[in-house]
Amino acid sequence: MKILAIETSCDETSAAIVENGAKILSNVVSSSVKIHAKIGGIIPEIAAREQLKAIIPVIKKAFASAHLKPTDIDAVAVTSGPGLIGSLLIGVETAKTLAYVWNKPLIPVNHLKAHIYANWLGKDSPTFPNVALLVSGGHTDLILMKTYGKFKWLGGTKDDAAGEAFDKIARLLNLGYPGGPMIAKAAESGDKNTYPLPRPMINSPDLDFSFSGLKTAVLNKVKLLTETKPFSPTQTSNLAAATQAAVVDVLVSKTIHAAKKYKVKEILLAGGVAANKLLRKEMAERFEGKVLAPPVNLCTDNAAIVAACAYFNYQPKPWQKIKADPSLHF
């Protein structure tokens, strides 16, 4: 089965064609991140306008790259939520129109679940049951996955998501946007032990997270260090390294706690922050079971993961009943 998928939940515009939920025939992504980087964050209206311009060319390129035409696909899938409402509408309305014109089944996909299915596009297929850590700019969640489509939400962030904390701390350190990759790069030349930072909720018995306190701790440290003289590049690198180490320590500890509590032997990483090298390394070293992570290029928003999720959860709906829903959760 070949599925054309469309993803427009945030600032990326993506279309992909995936066969049987695992073989990527094409995966085209157009991002407006350079525009948003100028002001250090996403402006929803601008993101949607850029997607409106990019959506048709991206879909055409996905077919051209796969050497296929609309009659060759079996279904259309689209991210219906959560996400930015303006952006979601671009993808949903486009998908509804194409499914109607081409007379193809239409499958709405939950964006959060799609990120987890990125693991089925790698070299090794996951086994059940497993615990998935979904960690991105908007979400930090732990999920027990019993089988395809059967998710149990175990816990999540009480305030800032890990990726959001990275973005805000990167802004404090004048590192730029997006924050996660910028902090990781600066951390390469830093000493994580120079500035001890808190690990919020790391020892709490629940499976929830909190990163706002870490953000405040970095803010206070920056204010203290800049009272008498300007912030130095070495201090920036050291604070970046300390920040990354603190976030990763909390994520790894909580995820392993969840895996032990539910007696699973496999952990899946998903979401944009899953591309972080230290997170991958620490999780693999500290967990006694198997750790799977998607290819780095599939951690961020893209349509291939939407197609994979649609294949393994094949539930077409009449196009009239599919709506963009920014409030969707697991």
Short mmCIF file of C-alpha atoms in Angstrom, two decimals:
data_model
loop_
_atom_site.label_atom_id
_atom_site.label_comp_id
_atom_site.label_asym_id
_atom_site.label_seq_id
_atom_site.Cartn_x
_atom_site.Cartn_y
_atom_site.Cartn_z
CA MET A 1 0.00 0.00 0.00
CA LYS A 2 1.31 3.42 -1.00
CA ILE A 3 0.15 6.39 1.06
CA LEU A 4 0.61 10.06 0.24
CA ALA A 5 0.92 11.98 3.50
CA ILE A 6 0.79 15.71 4.20
CA GLU A 7 2.22 17.41 7.29
CA THR A 8 1.68 21.10 8.15
CA SER A 9 1.30 21.20 11.93
CA CYS A 10 3.91 23.91 12.59
CA ASP A 11 6.36 25.71 10.31
CA GLU A 12 7.26 22.83 7.98
CA THR A 13 5.37 21.97 4.82
CA SER A 14 5.94 18.32 3.95
CA ALA A 15 4.62 15.63 1.63
CA ALA A 16 5.78 12.05 1.44
CA ILE A 17 4.88 8.77 -0.21
CA VAL A 18 5.56 5.70 1.89
CA GLU A 19 4.99 2.07 0.99
CA ASN A 20 3.63 -0.36 3.59
CA GLY A 21 4.45 1.98 6.44
CA ALA A 22 8.18 1.40 6.24
CA LYS A 23 9.66 2.15 2.80
CA ILE A 24 10.07 5.84 2.05
CA LEU A 25 9.61 6.51 -1.66
CA SER A 26 9.83 10.28 -1.23
CA ASN A 27 9.85 12.73 1.66
CA VAL A 28 9.92 16.43 0.78
CA VAL A 29 10.17 19.12 3.46
CA SER A 30 9.99 22.88 2.99
CA SER A 31 10.73 24.85 6.16
CA SER A 32 10.32 28.53 7.03
CA VAL A 33 12.71 28.22 10.00
CA LYS A 34 15.12 30.82 8.56
CA ILE A 35 12.36 33.42 8.63
CA HIS A 36 11.44 32.62 12.25
CA ALA A 37 15.08 32.46 13.35
CA LYS A 38 15.33 36.21 12.80
CA ILE A 39 13.06 36.88 15.77
CA GLY A 40 13.85 33.73 17.78
CA GLY A 41 10.52 31.93 17.48
CA ILE A 42 7.62 30.94 15.25
CA ILE A 43 5.07 33.52 14.10
CA PRO A 44 1.95 31.40 13.33
CA GLU A 45 0.53 33.72 10.67
CA ILE A 46 3.80 33.80 8.73
CA ALA A 47 4.17 30.03 9.00
CA ALA A 48 0.71 29.49 7.52
CA ARG A 49 1.31 31.95 4.68
CA GLU A 50 4.54 30.21 3.74
CA GLN A 51 2.77 26.84 3.81
CA LEU A 52 0.04 28.13 1.55
CA LYS A 53 2.72 29.00 -1.01
CA ALA A 54 4.65 25.75 -0.60
CA ILE A 55 1.97 23.06 -0.29
CA ILE A 56 1.27 22.33 -3.98
CA PRO A 57 4.93 22.47 -5.14
CA VAL A 58 5.90 20.16 -2.26
CA ILE A 59 3.22 17.61 -3.19
CA LYS A 60 4.23 17.72 -6.86
CA LYS A 61 7.87 17.19 -5.90
CA ALA A 62 6.93 14.22 -3.69
CA PHE A 63 5.27 12.50 -6.66
CA ALA A 64 8.15 13.39 -8.99
CA SER A 65 10.79 12.10 -6.54
CA ALA A 66 8.92 8.82 -6.15
CA HIS A 67 8.35 8.56 -9.92
CA LEU A 68 4.66 8.09 -9.28
CA LYS A 69 1.36 9.75 -10.21
CA PRO A 70 -1.87 10.14 -8.20
CA THR A 71 -3.39 6.98 -9.66
CA ASP A 72 -0.50 4.99 -8.14
CA ILE A 73 -1.32 5.79 -4.52
CA ASP A 74 -3.88 3.95 -2.40
CA ALA A 75 -4.76 6.59 0.19
CA VAL A 76 -4.10 10.11 1.45
CA ALA A 77 -3.11 10.83 5.05
CA VAL A 78 -2.87 14.18 6.80
CA THR A 79 -1.94 15.58 10.19
CA SER A 80 -5.19 16.80 11.73
CA GLY A 81 -3.71 17.93 15.07
CA PRO A 82 -2.33 19.02 17.41
CA GLY A 83 -0.55 22.06 16.02
CA LEU A 84 -1.04 25.64 14.93
CA ILE A 85 -4.61 26.04 13.68
CA GLY A 86 -3.71 28.11 10.61
CA SER A 87 -1.01 25.67 9.59
CA LEU A 88 -3.19 22.62 10.20
CA LEU A 89 -5.94 24.07 8.02
CA ILE A 90 -3.58 24.35 5.05
CA GLY A 91 -2.75 20.65 5.17
CA VAL A 92 -6.20 19.35 6.09
CA GLU A 93 -8.10 21.29 3.45
CA THR A 94 -5.53 20.35 0.78
CA ALA A 95 -5.74 16.67 1.71
CA LYS A 96 -9.54 16.72 1.73
CA THR A 97 -9.60 18.28 -1.73
CA LEU A 98 -7.12 15.79 -3.20
CA ALA A 99 -8.85 12.79 -1.64
CA TYR A 100 -12.19 13.96 -3.04
CA VAL A 101 -10.85 14.70 -6.54
CA TRP A 102 -8.79 11.50 -6.73
CA ASN A 103 -11.45 9.38 -4.99
CA LYS A 104 -8.97 8.07 -2.40
CA PRO A 105 -9.51 7.09 1.25
CA LEU A 106 -8.52 9.87 3.65
CA ILE A 107 -6.83 9.12 6.98
CA PRO A 108 -6.52 11.78 9.71
CA VAL A 109 -3.38 11.35 11.83
CA ASN A 110 -2.50 12.52 15.33
CA HIS A 111 0.80 14.40 15.06
CA LEU A 112 2.07 13.14 18.43
CA LYS A 113 1.49 9.50 17.55
CA ALA A 114 3.08 10.03 14.15
CA HIS A 115 6.38 10.99 15.77
CA ILE A 116 6.49 7.64 17.56
CA TYR A 117 5.93 5.79 14.29
CA ALA A 118 9.13 7.34 12.94
CA ASN A 119 10.77 4.36 14.61
CA TRP A 120 9.18 2.03 12.04
CA LEU A 121 11.06 3.88 9.30
CA GLY A 122 14.48 2.92 10.67
CA LYS A 123 16.55 -0.23 10.34
CA ASP A 124 14.93 -2.10 13.25
CA SER A 125 11.20 -2.43 13.83
CA PRO A 126 10.07 -1.94 17.45
CA THR A 127 8.52 -4.73 19.49
CA PHE A 128 5.67 -4.58 22.00
CA PRO A 129 5.16 -3.54 24.69
CA ASN A 130 7.47 -0.55 24.84
CA VAL A 131 7.78 2.85 26.48
CA ALA A 132 8.09 5.85 24.18
CA LEU A 133 9.59 9.18 25.16
CA LEU A 134 8.12 11.90 22.96
CA VAL A 135 10.20 15.00 23.45
CA SER A 136 9.94 18.12 21.31
CA GLY A 137 9.42 21.88 21.39
CA GLY A 138 5.79 21.54 22.38
CA HIS A 139 5.59 18.17 24.14
CA THR A 140 7.39 16.01 26.66
CA ASP A 141 5.40 12.83 27.24
CA LEU A 142 5.92 9.24 28.32
CA ILE A 143 3.69 6.67 26.63
CA LEU A 144 3.20 2.96 27.12
CA MET A 145 2.62 1.40 23.71
CA LYS A 146 0.96 -2.00 24.04
CA THR A 147 0.48 -2.62 20.32
CA TYR A 148 -0.34 -0.62 17.19
CA GLY A 149 -2.69 2.19 18.10
CA LYS A 150 -2.96 1.24 21.77
CA PHE A 151 -1.35 4.03 23.77
CA LYS A 152 -1.43 4.70 27.49
CA TRP A 153 -0.26 8.16 28.52
CA LEU A 154 1.96 7.80 31.58
CA GLY A 155 3.03 11.35 32.29
CA GLY A 156 4.16 14.61 30.81
CA THR A 157 5.43 18.08 31.49
CA LYS A 158 3.73 20.30 34.05
CA ASP A 159 4.96 23.45 32.34
CA ASP A 160 7.63 23.91 29.66
CA ALA A 161 8.43 21.06 27.30
CA ALA A 162 12.10 20.12 27.05
CA GLY A 163 12.44 21.62 23.59
CA GLU A 164 10.70 24.80 24.70
CA ALA A 165 13.14 25.09 27.62
CA PHE A 166 16.03 24.68 25.19
CA ASP A 167 14.60 27.46 23.00
CA LYS A 168 14.17 29.88 25.89
CA ILE A 169 17.56 29.15 27.43
CA ALA A 170 19.24 29.47 24.04
CA ARG A 171 17.68 32.93 23.79
CA LEU A 172 19.08 33.81 27.25
CA LEU A 173 22.52 32.72 26.04
CA ASN A 174 22.17 34.53 22.69
CA LEU A 175 22.68 31.28 20.80
CA GLY A 176 19.87 31.64 18.27
CA TYR A 177 16.92 29.53 17.14
CA PRO A 178 16.04 26.65 17.16
CA GLY A 179 17.45 26.28 20.66
CA GLY A 180 18.07 22.53 20.92
CA PRO A 181 20.65 22.23 18.13
CA MET A 182 22.24 25.54 19.15
CA ILE A 183 22.70 24.45 22.76
CA ALA A 184 24.03 21.05 21.69
CA LYS A 185 26.59 22.71 19.44
CA ALA A 186 27.74 25.17 22.11
CA ALA A 187 27.90 22.35 24.67
CA GLU A 188 30.52 20.51 22.64
CA SER A 189 33.22 22.90 23.89
CA GLY A 190 31.75 23.38 27.38
CA ASP A 191 32.20 21.81 30.81
CA LYS A 192 28.88 20.59 32.22
CA ASN A 193 30.27 20.57 35.77
CA THR A 194 31.21 24.26 35.91
CA TYR A 195 27.68 25.40 36.79
CA PRO A 196 25.62 22.80 38.70
CA LEU A 197 21.98 23.13 37.67
CA PRO A 198 18.85 21.58 39.21
CA ARG A 199 17.17 18.44 37.88
CA PRO A 200 13.49 19.28 38.50
CA MET A 201 11.29 16.35 39.59
CA ILE A 202 14.02 13.81 38.83
CA ASN A 203 13.33 11.94 42.09
CA SER A 204 9.55 12.33 42.18
CA PRO A 205 7.68 9.00 42.16
CA ASP A 206 5.42 10.04 39.29
CA LEU A 207 6.28 10.14 35.59
CA ASP A 208 5.83 13.87 35.08
CA PHE A 209 8.35 16.52 34.11
CA SER A 210 9.00 20.19 34.84
CA PHE A 211 11.57 22.39 33.13
CA SER A 212 10.50 25.92 34.09
CA GLY A 213 12.65 25.80 37.23
CA LEU A 214 15.70 24.91 35.17
CA LYS A 215 15.01 27.87 32.88
CA THR A 216 14.80 30.17 35.92
CA ALA A 217 18.03 28.76 37.36
CA VAL A 218 19.87 29.56 34.13
CA LEU A 219 18.35 33.04 34.06
CA ASN A 220 19.56 33.71 37.61
CA LYS A 221 23.01 32.39 36.77
CA VAL A 222 23.24 34.63 33.70
CA LYS A 223 22.24 37.67 35.78
CA LEU A 224 24.84 36.81 38.41
CA LEU A 225 27.63 36.30 35.88
CA THR A 226 26.90 39.55 34.04
CA GLU A 227 26.70 41.82 37.09
CA THR A 228 30.31 43.01 36.79
CA LYS A 229 31.46 42.04 33.30
CA PRO A 230 30.09 40.86 29.93
CA PHE A 231 29.20 37.22 29.35
CA SER A 232 32.17 35.31 27.86
CA PRO A 233 32.08 32.58 25.16
CA THR A 234 33.48 30.09 27.70
CA GLN A 235 30.69 30.84 30.15
CA THR A 236 28.16 30.43 27.35
CA SER A 237 29.55 27.01 26.41
CA ASN A 238 29.69 25.87 30.02
CA LEU A 239 26.11 26.92 30.71
CA ALA A 240 24.95 25.25 27.48
CA ALA A 241 26.70 22.03 28.51
CA ALA A 242 25.21 22.19 32.00
CA THR A 243 21.73 22.84 30.58
CA GLN A 244 21.93 19.94 28.15
CA ALA A 245 23.22 17.59 30.85
CA ALA A 246 20.41 18.56 33.23
CA VAL A 247 17.64 18.08 30.67
CA VAL A 248 19.06 14.76 29.43
CA ASP A 249 19.54 13.46 32.97
CA VAL A 250 15.88 14.11 33.80
CA LEU A 251 14.61 12.63 30.54
CA VAL A 252 16.70 9.48 30.84
CA SER A 253 15.97 8.91 34.54
CA LYS A 254 12.21 9.30 34.14
CA THR A 255 12.04 7.14 31.02
CA ILE A 256 14.01 4.30 32.57
CA HIS A 257 11.82 4.57 35.67
CA ALA A 258 8.76 4.14 33.43
CA ALA A 259 10.31 1.17 31.63
CA LYS A 260 11.07 -0.58 34.91
CA LYS A 261 7.66 0.20 36.37
CA TYR A 262 5.84 -1.33 33.39
CA LYS A 263 8.40 -4.10 32.89
CA VAL A 264 9.24 -3.34 29.28
CA LYS A 265 12.53 -4.13 27.61
CA GLU A 266 12.41 -1.57 24.83
CA ILE A 267 12.44 2.23 24.80
CA LEU A 268 11.56 4.37 21.79
CA LEU A 269 12.72 7.95 21.35
CA ALA A 270 10.61 10.33 19.28
CA GLY A 271 10.30 14.04 18.48
CA GLY A 272 12.75 16.77 17.58
CA VAL A 273 14.80 16.52 20.79
CA ALA A 274 15.27 12.79 20.09
CA ALA A 275 17.95 13.92 17.62
CA ASN A 276 20.11 15.05 20.55
CA LYS A 277 23.29 12.96 20.58
CA LEU A 278 23.76 13.07 24.35
CA LEU A 279 20.19 11.90 24.94
CA ARG A 280 20.68 8.94 22.60
CA LYS A 281 24.03 8.08 24.17
CA GLU A 282 22.92 8.34 27.81
CA MET A 283 19.69 6.41 27.21
CA ALA A 284 21.54 3.56 25.48
CA GLU A 285 24.24 3.38 28.17
CA ARG A 286 21.95 3.56 31.19
CA PHE A 287 19.07 1.34 30.06
CA GLU A 288 19.63 -2.40 30.25
CA GLY A 289 17.23 -3.18 27.42
CA LYS A 290 17.00 -1.98 23.82
CA VAL A 291 16.77 1.68 22.82
CA LEU A 292 15.50 2.68 19.38
CA ALA A 293 15.66 6.16 17.87
CA PRO A 294 14.59 7.30 14.40
CA PRO A 295 17.10 8.54 11.84
CA VAL A 296 17.94 12.13 12.77
CA ASN A 297 16.24 13.56 9.68
CA LEU A 298 12.96 11.89 10.73
CA CYS A 299 12.94 13.29 14.28
CA THR A 300 11.68 16.70 13.26
CA ASP A 301 8.32 17.29 11.53
CA ASN A 302 7.96 15.49 8.21
CA ALA A 303 5.25 13.68 6.28
CA ALA A 304 6.89 10.24 6.16
CA ILE A 305 6.08 9.65 9.83
CA VAL A 306 2.47 10.62 9.13
CA ALA A 307 2.27 8.01 6.37
CA ALA A 308 3.76 5.34 8.65
CA CYS A 309 1.26 6.10 11.39
CA ALA A 310 -1.61 6.04 8.87
CA TYR A 311 -0.56 2.64 7.55
CA PHE A 312 -0.35 0.96 10.96
CA ASN A 313 -3.57 2.64 12.09
CA TYR A 314 -5.59 2.47 8.89
CA GLN A 315 -8.84 4.23 9.80
CA PRO A 316 -10.15 6.25 6.85
CA LYS A 317 -12.94 8.76 7.47
CA PRO A 318 -15.28 10.63 5.15
CA TRP A 319 -13.59 13.86 4.17
CA GLN A 320 -16.58 15.86 5.41
CA LYS A 321 -15.91 14.67 8.98
CA ILE A 322 -12.20 15.50 9.12
CA LYS A 323 -11.32 18.79 10.80
CA ALA A 324 -8.16 20.53 11.95
CA ASP A 325 -7.99 20.17 15.73
CA PRO A 326 -5.15 22.00 17.51
CA SER A 327 -6.20 20.58 20.90
CA LEU A 328 -5.66 16.89 20.11
CA HIS A 329 -3.66 14.82 22.58
CA PHE A 330 -3.13 11.09 23.03
#
